[in-house]
PDB file of C-alpha atoms and ligand atoms in Angstrom:
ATOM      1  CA  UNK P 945      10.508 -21.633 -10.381  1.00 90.00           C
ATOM      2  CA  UNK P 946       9.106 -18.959  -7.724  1.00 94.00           C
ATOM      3  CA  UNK P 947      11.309 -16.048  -6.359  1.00 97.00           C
ATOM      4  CA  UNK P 948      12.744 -16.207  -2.668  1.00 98.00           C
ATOM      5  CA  UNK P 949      12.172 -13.324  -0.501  1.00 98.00           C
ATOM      6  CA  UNK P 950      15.434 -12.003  -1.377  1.00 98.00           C
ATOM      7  CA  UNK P 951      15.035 -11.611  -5.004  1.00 98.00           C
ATOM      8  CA  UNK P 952      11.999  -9.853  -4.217  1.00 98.00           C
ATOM      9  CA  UNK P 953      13.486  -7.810  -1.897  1.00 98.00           C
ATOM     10  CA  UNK P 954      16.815  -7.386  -4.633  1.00 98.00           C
ATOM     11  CA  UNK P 955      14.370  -5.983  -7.300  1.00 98.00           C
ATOM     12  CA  UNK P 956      12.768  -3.038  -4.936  1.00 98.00           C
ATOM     13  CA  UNK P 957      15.968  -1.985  -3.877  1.00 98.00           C
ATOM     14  CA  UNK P 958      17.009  -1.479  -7.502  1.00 98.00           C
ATOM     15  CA  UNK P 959      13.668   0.019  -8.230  1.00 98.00           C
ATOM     16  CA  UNK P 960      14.361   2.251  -5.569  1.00 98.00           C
ATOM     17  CA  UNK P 961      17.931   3.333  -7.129  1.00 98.00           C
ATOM     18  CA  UNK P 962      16.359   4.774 -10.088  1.00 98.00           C
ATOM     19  CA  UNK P 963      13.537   6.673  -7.681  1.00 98.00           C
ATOM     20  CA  UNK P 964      16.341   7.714  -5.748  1.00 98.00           C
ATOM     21  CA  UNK P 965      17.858   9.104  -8.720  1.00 97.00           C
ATOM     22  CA  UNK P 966      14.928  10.828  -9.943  1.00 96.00           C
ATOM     23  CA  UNK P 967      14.090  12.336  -6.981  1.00 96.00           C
ATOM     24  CA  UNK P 968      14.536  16.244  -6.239  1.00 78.00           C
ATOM     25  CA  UNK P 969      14.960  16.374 -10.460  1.00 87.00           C
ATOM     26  CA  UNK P 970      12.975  18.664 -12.844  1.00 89.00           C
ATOM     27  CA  UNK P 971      10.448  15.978 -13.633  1.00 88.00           C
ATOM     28  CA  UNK P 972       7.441  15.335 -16.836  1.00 88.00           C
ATOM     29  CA  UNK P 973       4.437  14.870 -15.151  1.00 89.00           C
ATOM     30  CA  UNK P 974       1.887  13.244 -17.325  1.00 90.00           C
ATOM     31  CA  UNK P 975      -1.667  13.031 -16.115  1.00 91.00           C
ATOM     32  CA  UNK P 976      -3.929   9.917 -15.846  1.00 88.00           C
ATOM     33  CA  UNK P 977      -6.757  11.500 -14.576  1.00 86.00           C
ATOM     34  CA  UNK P 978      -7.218  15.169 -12.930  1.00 82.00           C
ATOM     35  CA  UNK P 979      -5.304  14.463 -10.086  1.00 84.00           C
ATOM     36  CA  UNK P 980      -3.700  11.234 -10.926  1.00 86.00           C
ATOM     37  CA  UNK P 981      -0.387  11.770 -11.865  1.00 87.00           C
ATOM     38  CA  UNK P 982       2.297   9.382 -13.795  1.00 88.00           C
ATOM     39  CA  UNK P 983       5.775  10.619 -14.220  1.00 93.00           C
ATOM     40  CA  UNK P 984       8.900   9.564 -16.372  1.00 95.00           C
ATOM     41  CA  UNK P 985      10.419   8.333 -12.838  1.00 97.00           C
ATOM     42  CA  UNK P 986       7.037   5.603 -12.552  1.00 96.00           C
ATOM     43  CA  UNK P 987       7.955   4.563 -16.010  1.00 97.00           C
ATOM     44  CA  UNK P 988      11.303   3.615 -15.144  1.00 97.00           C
ATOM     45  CA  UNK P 989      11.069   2.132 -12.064  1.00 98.00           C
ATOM     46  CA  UNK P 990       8.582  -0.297 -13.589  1.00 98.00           C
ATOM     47  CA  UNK P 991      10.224  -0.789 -17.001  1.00 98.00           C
ATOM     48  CA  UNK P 992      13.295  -1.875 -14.486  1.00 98.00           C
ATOM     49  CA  UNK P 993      11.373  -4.071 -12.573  1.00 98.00           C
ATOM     50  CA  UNK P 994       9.524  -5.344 -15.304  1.00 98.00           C
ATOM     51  CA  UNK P 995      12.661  -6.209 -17.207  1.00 98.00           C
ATOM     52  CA  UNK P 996      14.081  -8.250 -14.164  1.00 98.00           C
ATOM     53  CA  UNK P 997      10.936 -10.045 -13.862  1.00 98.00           C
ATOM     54  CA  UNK P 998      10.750 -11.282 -17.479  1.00 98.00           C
ATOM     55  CA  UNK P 999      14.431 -11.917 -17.458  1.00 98.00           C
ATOM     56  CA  UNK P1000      14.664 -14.096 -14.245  1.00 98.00           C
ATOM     57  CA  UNK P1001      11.027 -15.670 -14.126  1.00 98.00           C
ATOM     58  CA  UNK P1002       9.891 -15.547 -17.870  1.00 97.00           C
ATOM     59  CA  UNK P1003       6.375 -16.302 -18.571  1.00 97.00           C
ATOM     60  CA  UNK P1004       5.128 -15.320 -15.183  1.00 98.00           C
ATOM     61  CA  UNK P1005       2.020 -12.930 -14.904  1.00 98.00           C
ATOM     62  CA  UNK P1006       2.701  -9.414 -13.937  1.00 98.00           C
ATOM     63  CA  UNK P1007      -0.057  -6.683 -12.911  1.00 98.00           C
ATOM     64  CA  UNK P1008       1.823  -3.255 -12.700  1.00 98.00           C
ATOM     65  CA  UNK P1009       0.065   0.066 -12.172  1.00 96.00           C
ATOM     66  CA  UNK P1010       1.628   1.942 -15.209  1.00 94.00           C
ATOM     67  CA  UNK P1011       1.151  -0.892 -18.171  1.00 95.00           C
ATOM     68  CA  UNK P1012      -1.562  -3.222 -16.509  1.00 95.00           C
ATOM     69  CA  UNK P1013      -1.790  -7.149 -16.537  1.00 96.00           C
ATOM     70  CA  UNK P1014       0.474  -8.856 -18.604  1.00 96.00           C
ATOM     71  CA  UNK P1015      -0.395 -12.785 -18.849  1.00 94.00           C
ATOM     72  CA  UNK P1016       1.488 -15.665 -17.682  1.00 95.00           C
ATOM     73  CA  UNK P1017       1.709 -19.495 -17.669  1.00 95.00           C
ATOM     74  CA  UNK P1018       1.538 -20.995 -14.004  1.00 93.00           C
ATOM     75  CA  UNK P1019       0.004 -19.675 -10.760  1.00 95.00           C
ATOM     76  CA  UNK P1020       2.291 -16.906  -9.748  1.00 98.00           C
ATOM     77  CA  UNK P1021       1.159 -13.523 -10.222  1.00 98.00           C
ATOM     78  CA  UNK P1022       3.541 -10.290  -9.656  1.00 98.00           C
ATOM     79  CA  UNK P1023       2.175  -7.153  -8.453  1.00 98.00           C
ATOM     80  CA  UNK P1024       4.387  -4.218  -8.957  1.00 98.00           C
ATOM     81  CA  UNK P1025       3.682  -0.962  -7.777  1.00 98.00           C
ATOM     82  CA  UNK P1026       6.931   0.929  -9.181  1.00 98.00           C
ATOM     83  CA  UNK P1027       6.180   4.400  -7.174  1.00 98.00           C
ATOM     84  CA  UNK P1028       3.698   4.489  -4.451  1.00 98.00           C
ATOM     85  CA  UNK P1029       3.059   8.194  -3.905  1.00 98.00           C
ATOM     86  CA  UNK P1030       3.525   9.496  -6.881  1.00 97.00           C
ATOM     87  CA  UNK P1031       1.531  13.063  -6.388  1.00 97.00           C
ATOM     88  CA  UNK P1032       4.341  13.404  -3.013  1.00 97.00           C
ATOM     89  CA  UNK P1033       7.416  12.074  -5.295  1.00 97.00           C
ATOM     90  CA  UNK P1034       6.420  15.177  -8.290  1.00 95.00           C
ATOM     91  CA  UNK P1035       5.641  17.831  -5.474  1.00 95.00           C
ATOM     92  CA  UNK P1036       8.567  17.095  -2.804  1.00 95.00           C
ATOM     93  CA  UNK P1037       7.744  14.920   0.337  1.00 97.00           C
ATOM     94  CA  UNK P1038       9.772  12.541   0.891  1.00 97.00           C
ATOM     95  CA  UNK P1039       6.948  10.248   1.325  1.00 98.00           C
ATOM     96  CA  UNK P1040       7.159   7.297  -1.358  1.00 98.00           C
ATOM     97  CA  UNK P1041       8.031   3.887  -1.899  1.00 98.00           C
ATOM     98  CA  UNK P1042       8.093   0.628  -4.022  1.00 98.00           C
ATOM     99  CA  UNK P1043       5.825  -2.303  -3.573  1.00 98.00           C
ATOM    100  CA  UNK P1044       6.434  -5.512  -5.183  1.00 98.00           C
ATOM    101  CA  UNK P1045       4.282  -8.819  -4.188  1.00 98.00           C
ATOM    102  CA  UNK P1046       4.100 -12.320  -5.460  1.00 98.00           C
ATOM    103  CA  UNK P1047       0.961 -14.312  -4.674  1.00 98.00           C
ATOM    104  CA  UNK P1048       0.550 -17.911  -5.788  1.00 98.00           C
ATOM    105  CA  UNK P1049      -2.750 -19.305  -6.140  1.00 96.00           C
ATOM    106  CA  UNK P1050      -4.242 -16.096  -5.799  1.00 96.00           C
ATOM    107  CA  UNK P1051      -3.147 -15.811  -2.083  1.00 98.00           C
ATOM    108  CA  UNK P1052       0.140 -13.180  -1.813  1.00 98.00           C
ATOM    109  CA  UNK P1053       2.898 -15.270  -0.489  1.00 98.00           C
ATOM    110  CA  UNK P1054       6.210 -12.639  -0.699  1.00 98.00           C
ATOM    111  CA  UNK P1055       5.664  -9.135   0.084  1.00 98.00           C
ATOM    112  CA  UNK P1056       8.425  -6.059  -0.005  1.00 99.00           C
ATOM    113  CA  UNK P1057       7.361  -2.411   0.552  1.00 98.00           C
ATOM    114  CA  UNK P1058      10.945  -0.234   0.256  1.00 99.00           C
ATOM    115  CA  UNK P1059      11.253   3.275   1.587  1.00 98.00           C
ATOM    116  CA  UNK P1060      14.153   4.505  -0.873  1.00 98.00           C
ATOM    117  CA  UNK P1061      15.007   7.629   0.852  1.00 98.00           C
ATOM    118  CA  UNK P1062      15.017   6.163   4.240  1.00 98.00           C
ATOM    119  CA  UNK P1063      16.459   2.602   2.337  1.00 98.00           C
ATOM    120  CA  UNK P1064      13.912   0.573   4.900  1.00 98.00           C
ATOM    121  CA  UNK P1065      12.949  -2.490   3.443  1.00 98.00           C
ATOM    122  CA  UNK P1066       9.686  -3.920   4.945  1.00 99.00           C
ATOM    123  CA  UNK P1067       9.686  -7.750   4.263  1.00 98.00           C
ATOM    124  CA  UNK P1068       7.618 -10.803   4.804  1.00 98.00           C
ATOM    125  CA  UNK P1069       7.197 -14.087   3.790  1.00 98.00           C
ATOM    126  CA  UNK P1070       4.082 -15.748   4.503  1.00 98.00           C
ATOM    127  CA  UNK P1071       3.759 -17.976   7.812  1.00 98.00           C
ATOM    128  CA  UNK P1072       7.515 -16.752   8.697  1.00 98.00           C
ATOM    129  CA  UNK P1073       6.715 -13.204   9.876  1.00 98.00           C
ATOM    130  CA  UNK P1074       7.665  -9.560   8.678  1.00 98.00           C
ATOM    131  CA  UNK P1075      10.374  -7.647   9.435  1.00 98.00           C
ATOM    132  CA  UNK P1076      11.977  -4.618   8.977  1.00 98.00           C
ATOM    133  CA  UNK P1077      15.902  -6.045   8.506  1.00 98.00           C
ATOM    134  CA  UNK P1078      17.165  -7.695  11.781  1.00 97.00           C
ATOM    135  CA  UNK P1079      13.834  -5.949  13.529  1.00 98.00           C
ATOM    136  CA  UNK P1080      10.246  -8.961  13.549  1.00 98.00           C
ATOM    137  CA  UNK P1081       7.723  -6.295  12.932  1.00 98.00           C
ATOM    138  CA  UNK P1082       4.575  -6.565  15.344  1.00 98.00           C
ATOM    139  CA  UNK P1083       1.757  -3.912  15.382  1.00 98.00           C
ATOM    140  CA  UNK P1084       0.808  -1.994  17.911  1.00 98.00           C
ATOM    141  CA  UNK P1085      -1.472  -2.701  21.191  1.00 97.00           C
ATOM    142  CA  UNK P1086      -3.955   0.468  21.132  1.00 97.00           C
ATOM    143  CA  UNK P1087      -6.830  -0.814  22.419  1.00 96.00           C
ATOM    144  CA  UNK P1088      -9.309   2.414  22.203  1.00 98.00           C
ATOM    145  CA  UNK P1089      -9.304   4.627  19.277  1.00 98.00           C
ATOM    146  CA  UNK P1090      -8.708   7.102  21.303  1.00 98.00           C
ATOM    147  CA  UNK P1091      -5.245   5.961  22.055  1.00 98.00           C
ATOM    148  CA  UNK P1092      -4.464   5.305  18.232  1.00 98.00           C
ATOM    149  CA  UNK P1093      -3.034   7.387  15.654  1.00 98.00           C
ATOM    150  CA  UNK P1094      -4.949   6.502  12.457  1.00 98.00           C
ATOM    151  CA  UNK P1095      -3.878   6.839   8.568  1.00 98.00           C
ATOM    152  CA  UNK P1096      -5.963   7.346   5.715  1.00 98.00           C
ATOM    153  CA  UNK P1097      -6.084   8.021   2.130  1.00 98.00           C
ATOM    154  CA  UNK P1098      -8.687   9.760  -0.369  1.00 97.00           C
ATOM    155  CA  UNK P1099      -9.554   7.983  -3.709  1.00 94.00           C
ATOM    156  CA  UNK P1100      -8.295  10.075  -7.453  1.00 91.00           C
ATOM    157  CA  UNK P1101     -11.921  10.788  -7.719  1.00 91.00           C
ATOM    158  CA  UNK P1102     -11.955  12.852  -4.515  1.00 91.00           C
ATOM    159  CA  UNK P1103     -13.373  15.760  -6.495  1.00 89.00           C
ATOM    160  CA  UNK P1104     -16.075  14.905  -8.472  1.00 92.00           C
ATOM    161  CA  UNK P1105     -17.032  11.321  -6.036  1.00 91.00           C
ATOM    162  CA  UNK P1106     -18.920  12.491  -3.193  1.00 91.00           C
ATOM    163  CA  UNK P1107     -18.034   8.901  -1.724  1.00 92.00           C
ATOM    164  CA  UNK P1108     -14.967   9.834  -1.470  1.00 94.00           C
ATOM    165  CA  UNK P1109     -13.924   8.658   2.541  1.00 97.00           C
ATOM    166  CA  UNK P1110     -14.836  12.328   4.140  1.00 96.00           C
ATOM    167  CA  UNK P1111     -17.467  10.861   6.235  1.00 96.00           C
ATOM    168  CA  UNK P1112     -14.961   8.415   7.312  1.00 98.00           C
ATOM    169  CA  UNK P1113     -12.800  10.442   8.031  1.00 98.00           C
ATOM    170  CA  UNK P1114     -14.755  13.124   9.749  1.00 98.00           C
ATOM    171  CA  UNK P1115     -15.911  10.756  12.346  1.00 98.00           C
ATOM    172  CA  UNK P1116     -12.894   9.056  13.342  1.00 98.00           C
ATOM    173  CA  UNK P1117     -10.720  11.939  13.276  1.00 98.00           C
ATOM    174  CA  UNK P1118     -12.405  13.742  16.513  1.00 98.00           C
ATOM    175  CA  UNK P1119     -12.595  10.479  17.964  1.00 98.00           C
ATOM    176  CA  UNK P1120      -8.618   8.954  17.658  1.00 98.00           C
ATOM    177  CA  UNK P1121      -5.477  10.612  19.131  1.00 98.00           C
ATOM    178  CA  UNK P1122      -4.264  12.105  15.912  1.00 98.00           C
ATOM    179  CA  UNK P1123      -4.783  11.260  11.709  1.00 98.00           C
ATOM    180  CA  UNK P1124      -2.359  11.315   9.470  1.00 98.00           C
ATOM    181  CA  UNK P1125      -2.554  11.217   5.222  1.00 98.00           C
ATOM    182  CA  UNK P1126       0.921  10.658   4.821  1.00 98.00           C
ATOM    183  CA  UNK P1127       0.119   9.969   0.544  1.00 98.00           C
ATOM    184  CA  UNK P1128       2.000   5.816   0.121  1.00 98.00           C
ATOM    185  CA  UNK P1129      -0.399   3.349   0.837  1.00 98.00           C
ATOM    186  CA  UNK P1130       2.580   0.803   1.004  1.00 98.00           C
ATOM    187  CA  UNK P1131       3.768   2.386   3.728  1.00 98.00           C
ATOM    188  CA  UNK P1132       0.909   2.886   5.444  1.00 98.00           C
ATOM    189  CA  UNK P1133       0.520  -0.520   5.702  1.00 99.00           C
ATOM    190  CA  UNK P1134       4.020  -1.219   6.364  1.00 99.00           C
ATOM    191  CA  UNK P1135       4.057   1.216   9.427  1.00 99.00           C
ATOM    192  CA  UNK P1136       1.057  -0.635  10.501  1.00 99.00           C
ATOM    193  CA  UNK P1137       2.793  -3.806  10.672  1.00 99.00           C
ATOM    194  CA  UNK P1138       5.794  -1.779  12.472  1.00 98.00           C
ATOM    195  CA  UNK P1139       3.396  -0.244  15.144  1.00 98.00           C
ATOM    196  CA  UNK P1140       4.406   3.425  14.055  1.00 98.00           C
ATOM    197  CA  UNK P1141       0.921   3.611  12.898  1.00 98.00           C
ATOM    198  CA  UNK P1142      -2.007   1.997  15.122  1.00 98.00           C
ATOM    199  CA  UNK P1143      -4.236   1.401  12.363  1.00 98.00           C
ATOM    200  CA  UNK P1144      -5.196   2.524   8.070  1.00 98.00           C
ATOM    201  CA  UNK P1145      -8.426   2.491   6.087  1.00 98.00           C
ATOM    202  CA  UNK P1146      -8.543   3.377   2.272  1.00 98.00           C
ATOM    203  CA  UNK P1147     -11.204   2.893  -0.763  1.00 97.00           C
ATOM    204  CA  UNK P1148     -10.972   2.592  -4.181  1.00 97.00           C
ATOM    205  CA  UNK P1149      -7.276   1.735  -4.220  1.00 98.00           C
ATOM    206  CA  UNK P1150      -5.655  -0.902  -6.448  1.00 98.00           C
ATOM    207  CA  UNK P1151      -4.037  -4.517  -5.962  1.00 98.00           C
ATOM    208  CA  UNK P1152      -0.299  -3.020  -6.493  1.00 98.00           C
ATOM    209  CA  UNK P1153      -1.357  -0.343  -3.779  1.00 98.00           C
ATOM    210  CA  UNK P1154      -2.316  -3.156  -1.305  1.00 98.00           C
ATOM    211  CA  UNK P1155      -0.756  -6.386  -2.056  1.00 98.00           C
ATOM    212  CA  UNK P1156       2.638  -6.252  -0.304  1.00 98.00           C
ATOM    213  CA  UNK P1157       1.617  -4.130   2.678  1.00 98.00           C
ATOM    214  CA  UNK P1158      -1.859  -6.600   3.294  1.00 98.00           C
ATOM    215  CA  UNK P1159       0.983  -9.605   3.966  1.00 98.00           C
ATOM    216  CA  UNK P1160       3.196  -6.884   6.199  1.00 99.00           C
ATOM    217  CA  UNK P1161       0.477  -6.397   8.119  1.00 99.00           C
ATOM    218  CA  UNK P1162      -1.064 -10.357   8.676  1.00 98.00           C
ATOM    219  CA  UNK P1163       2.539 -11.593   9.267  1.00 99.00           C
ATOM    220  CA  UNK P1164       2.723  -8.708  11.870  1.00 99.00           C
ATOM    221  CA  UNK P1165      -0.322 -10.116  13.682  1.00 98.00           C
ATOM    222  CA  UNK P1166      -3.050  -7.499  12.545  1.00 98.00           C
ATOM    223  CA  UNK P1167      -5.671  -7.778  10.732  1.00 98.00           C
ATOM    224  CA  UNK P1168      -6.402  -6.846   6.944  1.00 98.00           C
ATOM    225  CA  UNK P1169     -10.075  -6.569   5.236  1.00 98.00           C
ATOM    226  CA  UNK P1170     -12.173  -4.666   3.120  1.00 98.00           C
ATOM    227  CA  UNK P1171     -13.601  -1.644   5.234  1.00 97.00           C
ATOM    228  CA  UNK P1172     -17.297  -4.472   4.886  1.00 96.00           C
ATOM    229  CA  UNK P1173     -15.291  -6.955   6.932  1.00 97.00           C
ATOM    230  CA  UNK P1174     -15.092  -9.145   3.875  1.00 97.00           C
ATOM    231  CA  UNK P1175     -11.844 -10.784   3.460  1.00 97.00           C
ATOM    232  CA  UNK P1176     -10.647 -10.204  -0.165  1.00 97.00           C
ATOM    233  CA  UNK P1177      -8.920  -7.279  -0.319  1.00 97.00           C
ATOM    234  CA  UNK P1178      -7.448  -7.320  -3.861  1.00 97.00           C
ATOM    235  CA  UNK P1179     -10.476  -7.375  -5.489  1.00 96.00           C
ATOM    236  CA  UNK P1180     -11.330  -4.427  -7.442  1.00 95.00           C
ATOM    237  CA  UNK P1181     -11.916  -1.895  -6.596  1.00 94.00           C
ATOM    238  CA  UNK P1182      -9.625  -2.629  -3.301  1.00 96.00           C
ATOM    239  CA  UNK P1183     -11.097  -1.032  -0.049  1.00 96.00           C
ATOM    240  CA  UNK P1184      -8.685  -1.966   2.747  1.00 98.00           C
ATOM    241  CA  UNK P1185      -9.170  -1.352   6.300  1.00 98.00           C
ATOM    242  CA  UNK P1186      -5.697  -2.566   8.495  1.00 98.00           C
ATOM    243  CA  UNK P1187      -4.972  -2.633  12.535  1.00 98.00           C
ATOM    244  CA  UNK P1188      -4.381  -4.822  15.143  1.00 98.00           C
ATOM    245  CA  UNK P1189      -7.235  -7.326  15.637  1.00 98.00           C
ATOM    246  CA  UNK P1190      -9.055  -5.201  18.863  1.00 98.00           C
ATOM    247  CA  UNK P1191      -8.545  -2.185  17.237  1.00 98.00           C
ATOM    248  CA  UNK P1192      -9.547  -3.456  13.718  1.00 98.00           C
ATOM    249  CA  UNK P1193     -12.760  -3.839  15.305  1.00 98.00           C
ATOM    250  CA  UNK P1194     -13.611  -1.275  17.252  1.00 98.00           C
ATOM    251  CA  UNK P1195     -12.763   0.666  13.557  1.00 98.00           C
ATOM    252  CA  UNK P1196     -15.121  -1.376  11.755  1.00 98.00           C
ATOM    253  CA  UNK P1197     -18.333  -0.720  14.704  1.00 98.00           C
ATOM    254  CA  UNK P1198     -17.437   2.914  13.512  1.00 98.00           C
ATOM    255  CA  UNK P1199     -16.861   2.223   9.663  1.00 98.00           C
ATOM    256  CA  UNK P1200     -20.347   0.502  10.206  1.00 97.00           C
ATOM    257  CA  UNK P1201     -22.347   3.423  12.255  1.00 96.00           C
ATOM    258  CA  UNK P1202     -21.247   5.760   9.313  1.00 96.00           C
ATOM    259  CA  UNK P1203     -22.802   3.969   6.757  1.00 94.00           C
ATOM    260  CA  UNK P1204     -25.987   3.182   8.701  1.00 92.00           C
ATOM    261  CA  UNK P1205     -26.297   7.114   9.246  1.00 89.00           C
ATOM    262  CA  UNK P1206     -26.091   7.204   5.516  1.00 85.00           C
ATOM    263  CA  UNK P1207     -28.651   5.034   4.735  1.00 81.00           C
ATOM    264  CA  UNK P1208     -31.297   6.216   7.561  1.00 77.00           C
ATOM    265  CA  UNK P1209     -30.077   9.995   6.771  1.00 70.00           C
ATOM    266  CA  UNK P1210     -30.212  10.081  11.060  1.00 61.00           C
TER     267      UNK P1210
HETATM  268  C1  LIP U 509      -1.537   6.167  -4.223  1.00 75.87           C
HETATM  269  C2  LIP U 509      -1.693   5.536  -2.875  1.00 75.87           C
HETATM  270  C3  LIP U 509      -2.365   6.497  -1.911  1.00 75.87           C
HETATM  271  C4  LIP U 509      -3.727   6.843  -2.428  1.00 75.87           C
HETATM  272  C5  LIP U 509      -3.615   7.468  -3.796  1.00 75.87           C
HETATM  273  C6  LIP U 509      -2.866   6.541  -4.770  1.00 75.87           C
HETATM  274  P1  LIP U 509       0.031   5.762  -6.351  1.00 75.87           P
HETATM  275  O1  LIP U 509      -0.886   5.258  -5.090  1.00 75.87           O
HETATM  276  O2  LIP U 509      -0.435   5.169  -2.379  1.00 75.87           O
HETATM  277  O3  LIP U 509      -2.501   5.942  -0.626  1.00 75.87           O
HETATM  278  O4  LIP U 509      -4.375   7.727  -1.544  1.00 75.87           O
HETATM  279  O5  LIP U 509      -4.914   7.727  -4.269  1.00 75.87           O
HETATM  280  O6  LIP U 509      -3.641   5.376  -4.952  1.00 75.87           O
HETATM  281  O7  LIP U 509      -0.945   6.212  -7.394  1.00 75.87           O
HETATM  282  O8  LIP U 509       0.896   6.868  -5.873  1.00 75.87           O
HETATM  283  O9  LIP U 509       0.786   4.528  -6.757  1.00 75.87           O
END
C-alpha cells in the first residue's frame, strides 16, 4: 500500500512539532564533518518520522540523512530529510524545514517540504500540480537573469574543496538582480516552485536535500537538472540546478561558460 499526499504531508507536520519544540533551546551539537553539523533535534525529528513510516508502511525502504538507507520489499522508496538547515536551526535563523518524498520506481511521485516556523506546507503530487495549501504554486516568469533573484548553496567541503560553487557564484552574482544563500535547500526549491525565488543551483547535495523540492518545482512548471543538463538529479553526489524553463537556460549557457573558462584557463 503507498501513502496519499496527505499522510505525507501528516508526517512533516509532526516532524515539524518536535523542530518547533527544539527550536530557540540550548541544543548538543554533534559534528559530522568540520562544518557539518547533526543535533539531538535531527535525531528526533527522524526517529519520529522514521517510527511512523515503519509503523504505517512496514517493510518499505527509507533513505534518511541521519541513519542512511534502510532496505525494503517493493518499489517505494522514502526520502526523509528530518531538518533541512541544520547549521541555521543550531545558530538561530529561522531558516529550516522538513522534507519528506516518496518515489516509486525510482521516479519521486509525493513530495512535502514544511516550513515549521512559518507552518507552510509545500505539496505536490505528481501530474496534479503543487501547491502551497489552497494556493497552485507556479514559478516565476524572469526571463533575463538580470531580472531574477537567484539562490545558492555551498557544499560541507567548502573549505578544504576548491570546487566548491565560488566560481559559480561569482559570475552570476554581478550578473542577476540580487543572490541569496538562505541555508534549506528544501526551501529553496520550494520558493522556486512558489515564484519567491526566480531560480537555485547547488552541488554536492544529497537525495533527502533534493527529492521533495525537485517534484515542487516540475509540478510548478520549471525545470529541474543537474547543473550538466543531465536529468537525474538524485544521483550521488546530487548537483541540482532549478528555474523556470527560459531562465533554466539562460543559467545553464552561464553554468557552461564557467566551466569552459576552467578548462581553457581563458
Ligand atoms: C543543507 C542544505 C543546504 C546546503 C548544506 C546542507 P542539511 O542540508 O539544505 O542547502 O547548502 O550544505 O546540505 O545538512 O541542513 O540537511
Amino acid at each position: 500500500m503507498l501513502p496519499e499526499l496527505k499522510d505525507v504531508l501528516a508526517l512533516a507536520r509532526g516532524a515539524g512539532e518536535i523542530l518547533r519544540d527544539f527550536y530557540d533551546r540550548p541544543l548538543t551539537v554533534e559534528h559530522k564533518g568540520a562544518v557539518d553539523l547533526v543535533t539531538e533535534s535531527d535525531k528526533a525529528s527522524e526517529a519520529y518520522l522514521l517510527g511512523e513510516i515503519r509503523r504505517r508502511w512496514p517493510g518499505q525502504a527509507i533513505l534518511a540523512e541521519e541513519s542512511g538507507a534502510h532496505t525494503g520489499q517493493g518499489e517505494a522508496l522514502w526520502l526523509v530529510d528530518p531538518l533541512d538547515g541544520t547549521t541555521n536551526f543550531a545558530h538561530g535563523p529561522p531558516i529550516f524545514s522538513v522534507s519528506v518524498a516518496v518515489a516509486v520506481g525510482g521516479v519521486v511521485q509525493l513530495g512535502v517540504g514544511y516550513d515549521p516556523l512559518r507552518e507552510e506546507a509545500f505539496c505536490a503530487t505528481r501530474g496534479q500540480g503543487a501547491w502551497l495549501g489552497e494556493r497552485r504554486l507556479q514559478v516565476g516568469r524572469a526571463s533575463a537573469l538580470v531580472e531574477s533573484l537567484l539562490v545558492t548553496g555551498f557544499p560541507y567541503d567548502q573549505g578544504s574543496n576548491p570546487d566548491n560553487n565560488l566560481n559559480y557564484f561569482k559570475h552570476l552574482v554581478v550578473r542577476s538582480r540580487g543572490m541569496r544563500r538562505l541555508g534549506s535547500a528544501a526551501l529553496d526549491l520550494a520558493y522556486v516552485a512558489a515564484g519567491r525565488v526566480d531560480g537555485y543551483w547547488e552541488i554536492r547535495l544529497q537525495p533527502w536535500d533534493v527529492a521533495a523540492g525537485m517534484l515542487l518545482v516540475e509540478e510548478a512548471g520549471g525545470r529541474v537538472t543537474r547543473l550538466n543538463g543531465e536529468p537525474d538529479v538524485l544521483r550521488q553526489p546530487c548537483s541540482v540546478l532549478a528555474a523556470n524553463p527560459a531562465l533554466h537556460g539562460l543559467l545553464r549557457q552561464e553554468i557552461e561558460a564557467v566551466r569552459a573558462q576552467a578548462e581553457t584557463g581563458v
